[in-house]
mmCIF file of N, CA and C in Angstrom:
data_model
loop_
_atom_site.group_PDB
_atom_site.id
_atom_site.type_symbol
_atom_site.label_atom_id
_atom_site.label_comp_id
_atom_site.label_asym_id
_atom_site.label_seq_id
_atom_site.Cartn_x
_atom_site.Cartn_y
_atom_site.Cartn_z
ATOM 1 N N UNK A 1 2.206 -12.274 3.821
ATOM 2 C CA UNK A 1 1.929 -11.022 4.502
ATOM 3 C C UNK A 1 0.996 -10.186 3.626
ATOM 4 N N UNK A 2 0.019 -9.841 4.047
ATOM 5 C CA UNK A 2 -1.336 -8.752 3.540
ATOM 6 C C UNK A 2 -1.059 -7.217 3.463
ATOM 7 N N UNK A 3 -0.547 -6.563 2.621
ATOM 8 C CA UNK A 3 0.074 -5.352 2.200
ATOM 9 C C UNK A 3 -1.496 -4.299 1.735
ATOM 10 N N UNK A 4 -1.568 -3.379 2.563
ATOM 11 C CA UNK A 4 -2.806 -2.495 2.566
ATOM 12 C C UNK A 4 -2.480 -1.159 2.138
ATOM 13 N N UNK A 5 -2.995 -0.804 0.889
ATOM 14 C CA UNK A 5 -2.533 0.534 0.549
ATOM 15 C C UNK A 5 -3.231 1.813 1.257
ATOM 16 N N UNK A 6 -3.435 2.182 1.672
ATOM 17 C CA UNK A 6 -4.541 3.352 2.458
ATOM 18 C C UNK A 6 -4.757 4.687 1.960
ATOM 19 N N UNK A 7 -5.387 5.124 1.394
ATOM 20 C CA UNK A 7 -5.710 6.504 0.622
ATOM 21 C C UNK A 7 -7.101 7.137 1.396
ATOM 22 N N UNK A 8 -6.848 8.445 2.042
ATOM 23 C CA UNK A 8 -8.338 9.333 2.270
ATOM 24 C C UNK A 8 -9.041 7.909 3.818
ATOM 25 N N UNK A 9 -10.389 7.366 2.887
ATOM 26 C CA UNK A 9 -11.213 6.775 3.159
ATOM 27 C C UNK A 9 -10.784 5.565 2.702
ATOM 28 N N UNK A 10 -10.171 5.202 1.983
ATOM 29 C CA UNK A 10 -10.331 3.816 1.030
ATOM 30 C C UNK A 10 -8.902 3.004 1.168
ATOM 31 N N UNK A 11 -9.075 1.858 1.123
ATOM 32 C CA UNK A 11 -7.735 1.143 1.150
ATOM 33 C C UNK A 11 -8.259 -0.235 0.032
ATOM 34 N N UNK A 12 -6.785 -0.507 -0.254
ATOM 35 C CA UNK A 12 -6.705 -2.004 -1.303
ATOM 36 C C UNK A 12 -5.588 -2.854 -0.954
ATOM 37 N N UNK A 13 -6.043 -4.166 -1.103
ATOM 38 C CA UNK A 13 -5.228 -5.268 -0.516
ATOM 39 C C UNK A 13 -4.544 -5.492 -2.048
ATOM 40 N N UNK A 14 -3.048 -5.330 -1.315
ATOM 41 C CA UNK A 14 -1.960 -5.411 -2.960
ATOM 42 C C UNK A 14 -1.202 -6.757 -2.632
ATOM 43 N N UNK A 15 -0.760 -7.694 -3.873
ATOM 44 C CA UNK A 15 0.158 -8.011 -3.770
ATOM 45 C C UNK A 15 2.125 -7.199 -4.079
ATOM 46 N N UNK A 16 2.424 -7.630 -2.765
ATOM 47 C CA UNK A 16 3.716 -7.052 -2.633
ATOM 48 C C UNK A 16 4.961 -8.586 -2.821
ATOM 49 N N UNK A 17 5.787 -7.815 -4.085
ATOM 50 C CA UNK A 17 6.778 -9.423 -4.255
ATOM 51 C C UNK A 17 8.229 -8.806 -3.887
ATOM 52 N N UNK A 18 7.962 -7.554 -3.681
ATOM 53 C CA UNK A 18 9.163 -7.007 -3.405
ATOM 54 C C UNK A 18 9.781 -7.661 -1.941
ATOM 55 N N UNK A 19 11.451 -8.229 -1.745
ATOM 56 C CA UNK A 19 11.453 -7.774 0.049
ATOM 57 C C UNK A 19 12.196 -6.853 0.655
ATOM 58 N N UNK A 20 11.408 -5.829 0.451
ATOM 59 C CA UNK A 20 11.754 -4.782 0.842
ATOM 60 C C UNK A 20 10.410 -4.054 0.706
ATOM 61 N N UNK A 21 10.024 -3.267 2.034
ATOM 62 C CA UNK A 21 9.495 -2.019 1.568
ATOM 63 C C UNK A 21 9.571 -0.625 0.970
ATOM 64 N N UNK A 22 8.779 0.337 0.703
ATOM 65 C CA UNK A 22 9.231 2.042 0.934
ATOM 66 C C UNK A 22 9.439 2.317 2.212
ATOM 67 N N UNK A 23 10.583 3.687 2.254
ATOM 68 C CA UNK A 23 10.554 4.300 3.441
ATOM 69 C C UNK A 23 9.302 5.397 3.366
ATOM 70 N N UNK A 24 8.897 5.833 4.489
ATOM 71 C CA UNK A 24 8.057 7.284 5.030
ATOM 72 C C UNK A 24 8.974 7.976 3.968
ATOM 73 N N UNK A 25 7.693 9.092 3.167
ATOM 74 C CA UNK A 25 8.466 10.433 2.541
ATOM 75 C C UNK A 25 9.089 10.098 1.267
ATOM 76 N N UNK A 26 8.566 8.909 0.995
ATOM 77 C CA UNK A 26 8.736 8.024 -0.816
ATOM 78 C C UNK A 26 7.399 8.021 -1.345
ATOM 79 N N UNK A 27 7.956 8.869 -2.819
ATOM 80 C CA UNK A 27 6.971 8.077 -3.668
ATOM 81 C C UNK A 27 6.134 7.176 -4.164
ATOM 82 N N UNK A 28 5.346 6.417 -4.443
ATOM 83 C CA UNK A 28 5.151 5.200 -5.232
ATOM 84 C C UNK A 28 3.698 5.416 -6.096
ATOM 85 N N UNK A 29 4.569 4.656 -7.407
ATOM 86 C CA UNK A 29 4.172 4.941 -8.530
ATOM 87 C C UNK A 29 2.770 3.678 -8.515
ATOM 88 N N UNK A 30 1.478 4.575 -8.343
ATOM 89 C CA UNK A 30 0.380 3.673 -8.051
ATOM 90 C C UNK A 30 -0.565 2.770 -9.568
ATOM 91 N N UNK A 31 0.166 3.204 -10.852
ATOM 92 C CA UNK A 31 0.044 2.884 -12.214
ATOM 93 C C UNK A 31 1.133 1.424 -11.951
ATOM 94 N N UNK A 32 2.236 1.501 -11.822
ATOM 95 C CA UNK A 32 3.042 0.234 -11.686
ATOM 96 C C UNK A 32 2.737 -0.557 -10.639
ATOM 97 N N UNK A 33 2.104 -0.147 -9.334
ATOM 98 C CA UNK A 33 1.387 -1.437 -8.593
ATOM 99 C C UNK A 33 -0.241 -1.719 -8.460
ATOM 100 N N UNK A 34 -0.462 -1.383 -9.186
ATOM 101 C CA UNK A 34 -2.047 -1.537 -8.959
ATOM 102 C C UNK A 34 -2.838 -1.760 -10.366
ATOM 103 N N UNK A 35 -3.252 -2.305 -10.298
ATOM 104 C CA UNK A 35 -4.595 -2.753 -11.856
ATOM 105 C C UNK A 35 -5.652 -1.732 -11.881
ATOM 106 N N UNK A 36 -5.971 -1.871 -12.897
ATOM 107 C CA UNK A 36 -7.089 -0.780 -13.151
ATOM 108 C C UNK A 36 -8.360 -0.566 -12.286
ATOM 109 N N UNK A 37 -8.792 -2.274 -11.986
ATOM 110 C CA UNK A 37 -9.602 -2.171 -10.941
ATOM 111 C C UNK A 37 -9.213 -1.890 -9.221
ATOM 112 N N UNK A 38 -9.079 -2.639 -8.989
ATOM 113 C CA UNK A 38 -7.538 -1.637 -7.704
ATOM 114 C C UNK A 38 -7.127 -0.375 -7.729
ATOM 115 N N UNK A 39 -7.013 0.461 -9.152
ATOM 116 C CA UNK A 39 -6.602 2.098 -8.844
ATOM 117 C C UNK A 39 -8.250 2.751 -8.638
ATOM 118 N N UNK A 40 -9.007 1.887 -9.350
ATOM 119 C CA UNK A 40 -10.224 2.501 -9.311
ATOM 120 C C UNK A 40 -10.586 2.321 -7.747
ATOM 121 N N UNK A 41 -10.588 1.411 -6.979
ATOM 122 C CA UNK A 41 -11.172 1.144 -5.750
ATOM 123 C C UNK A 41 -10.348 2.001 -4.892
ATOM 124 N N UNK A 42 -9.345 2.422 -5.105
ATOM 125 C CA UNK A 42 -8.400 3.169 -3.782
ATOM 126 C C UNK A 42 -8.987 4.583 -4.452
ATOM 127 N N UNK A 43 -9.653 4.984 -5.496
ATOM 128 C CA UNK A 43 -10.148 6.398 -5.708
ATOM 129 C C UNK A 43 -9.407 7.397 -5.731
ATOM 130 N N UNK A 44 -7.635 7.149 -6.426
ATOM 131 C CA UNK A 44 -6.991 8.553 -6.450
ATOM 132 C C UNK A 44 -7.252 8.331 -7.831
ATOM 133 N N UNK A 45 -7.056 9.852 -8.603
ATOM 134 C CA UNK A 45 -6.327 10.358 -9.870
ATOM 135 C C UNK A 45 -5.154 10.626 -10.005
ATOM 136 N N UNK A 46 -3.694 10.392 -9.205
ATOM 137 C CA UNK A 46 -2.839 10.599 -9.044
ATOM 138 C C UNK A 46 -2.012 9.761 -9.513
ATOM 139 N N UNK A 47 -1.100 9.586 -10.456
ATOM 140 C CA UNK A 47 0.060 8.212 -10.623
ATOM 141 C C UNK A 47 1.112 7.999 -9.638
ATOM 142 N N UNK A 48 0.954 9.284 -9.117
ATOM 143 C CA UNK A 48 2.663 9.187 -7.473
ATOM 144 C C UNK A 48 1.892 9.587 -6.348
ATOM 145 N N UNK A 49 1.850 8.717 -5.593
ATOM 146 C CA UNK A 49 1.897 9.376 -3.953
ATOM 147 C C UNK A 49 2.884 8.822 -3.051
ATOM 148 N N UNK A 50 2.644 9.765 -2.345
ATOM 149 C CA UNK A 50 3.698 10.095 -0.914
ATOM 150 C C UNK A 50 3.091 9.227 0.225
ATOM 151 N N UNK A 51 3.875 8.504 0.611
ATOM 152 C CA UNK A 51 3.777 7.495 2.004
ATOM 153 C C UNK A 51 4.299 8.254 3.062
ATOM 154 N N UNK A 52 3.000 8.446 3.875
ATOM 155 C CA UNK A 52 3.016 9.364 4.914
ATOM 156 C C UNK A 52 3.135 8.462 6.643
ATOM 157 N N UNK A 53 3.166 6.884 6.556
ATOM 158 C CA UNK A 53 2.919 6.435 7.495
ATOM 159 C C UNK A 53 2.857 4.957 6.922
ATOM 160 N N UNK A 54 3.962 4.138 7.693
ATOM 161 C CA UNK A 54 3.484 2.574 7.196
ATOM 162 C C UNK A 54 3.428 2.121 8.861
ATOM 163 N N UNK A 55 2.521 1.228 9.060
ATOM 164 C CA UNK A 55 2.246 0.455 10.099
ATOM 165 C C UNK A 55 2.170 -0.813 10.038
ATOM 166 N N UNK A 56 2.857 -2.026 11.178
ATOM 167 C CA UNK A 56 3.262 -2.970 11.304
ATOM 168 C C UNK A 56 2.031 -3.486 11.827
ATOM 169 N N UNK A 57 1.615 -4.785 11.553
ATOM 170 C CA UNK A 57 0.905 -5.591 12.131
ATOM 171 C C UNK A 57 1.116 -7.414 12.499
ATOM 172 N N UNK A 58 2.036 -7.234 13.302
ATOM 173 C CA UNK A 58 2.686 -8.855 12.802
ATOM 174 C C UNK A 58 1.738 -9.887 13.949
ATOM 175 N N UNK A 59 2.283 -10.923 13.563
ATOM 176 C CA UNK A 59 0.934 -12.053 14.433
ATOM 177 C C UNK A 59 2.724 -12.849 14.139
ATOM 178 N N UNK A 60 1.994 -14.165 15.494
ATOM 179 C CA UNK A 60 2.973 -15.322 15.203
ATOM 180 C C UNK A 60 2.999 -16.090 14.450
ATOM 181 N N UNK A 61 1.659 -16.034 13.668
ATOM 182 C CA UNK A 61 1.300 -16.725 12.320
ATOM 183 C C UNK A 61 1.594 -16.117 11.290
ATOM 184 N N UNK A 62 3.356 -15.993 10.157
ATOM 185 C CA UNK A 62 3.688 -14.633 9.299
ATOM 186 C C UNK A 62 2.426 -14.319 8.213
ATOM 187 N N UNK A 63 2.163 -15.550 8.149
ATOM 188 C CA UNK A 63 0.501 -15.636 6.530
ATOM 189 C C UNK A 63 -0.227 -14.372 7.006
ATOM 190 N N UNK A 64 -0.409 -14.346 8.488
ATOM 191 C CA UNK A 64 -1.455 -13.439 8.869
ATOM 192 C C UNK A 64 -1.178 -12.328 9.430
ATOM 193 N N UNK A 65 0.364 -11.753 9.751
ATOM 194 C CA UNK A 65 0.862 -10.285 9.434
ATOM 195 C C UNK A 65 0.413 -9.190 8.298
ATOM 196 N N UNK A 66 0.443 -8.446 8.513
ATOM 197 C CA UNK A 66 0.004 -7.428 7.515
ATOM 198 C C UNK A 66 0.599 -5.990 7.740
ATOM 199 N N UNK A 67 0.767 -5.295 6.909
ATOM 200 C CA UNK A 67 1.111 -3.502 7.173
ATOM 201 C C UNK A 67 0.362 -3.131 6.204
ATOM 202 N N UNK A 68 -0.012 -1.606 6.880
ATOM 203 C CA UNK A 68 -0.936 -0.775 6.418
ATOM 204 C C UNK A 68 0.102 0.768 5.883
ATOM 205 N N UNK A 69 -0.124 1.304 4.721
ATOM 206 C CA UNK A 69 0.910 1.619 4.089
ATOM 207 C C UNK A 69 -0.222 3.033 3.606
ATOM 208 N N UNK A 70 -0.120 4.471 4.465
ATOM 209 C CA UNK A 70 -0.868 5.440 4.405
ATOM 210 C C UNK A 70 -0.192 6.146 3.274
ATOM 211 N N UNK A 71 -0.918 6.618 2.111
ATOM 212 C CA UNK A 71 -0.756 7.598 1.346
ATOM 213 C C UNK A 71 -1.235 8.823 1.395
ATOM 214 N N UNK A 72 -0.629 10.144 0.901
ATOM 215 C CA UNK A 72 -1.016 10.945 0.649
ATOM 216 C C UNK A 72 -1.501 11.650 -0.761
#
């Protein structure tokens, strides 16, 4: 499954090993999931943001499901 972080304008394709997601109205600490190049491409200065919106995208094929995971 293809896990999309979404910030502003910009989004980054993360690996997620967790199974489990965040709920809406959680933190996440974007220094502990993301690499330097990855924090650089999603363009915050922020180490915590707020998940304002996660969206489901499932297919019958699970490889090719994905959610899109809006920050604030």
């Amino acid at each position: 499954m293809k896990v999309f972080l979404c910030y502003q304008n910009r989004s980054v394709e993360i690996k997620w090993d967790l199974p489990f997601l965040p709920r809406t109205g959680e933190y996440i600490s974007t220094t502990e999931l993301l690499s330097e190049k990855e924090f650089k491409q999603l363009g915050t200065k922020k180490d915590y943001l707020k998940i304002i919106n996660i969206s489901w995208f499932p297919y019958k094929d699970c490889r090719q499901s994905s959610v899109e995971i809006l920050l604030e």
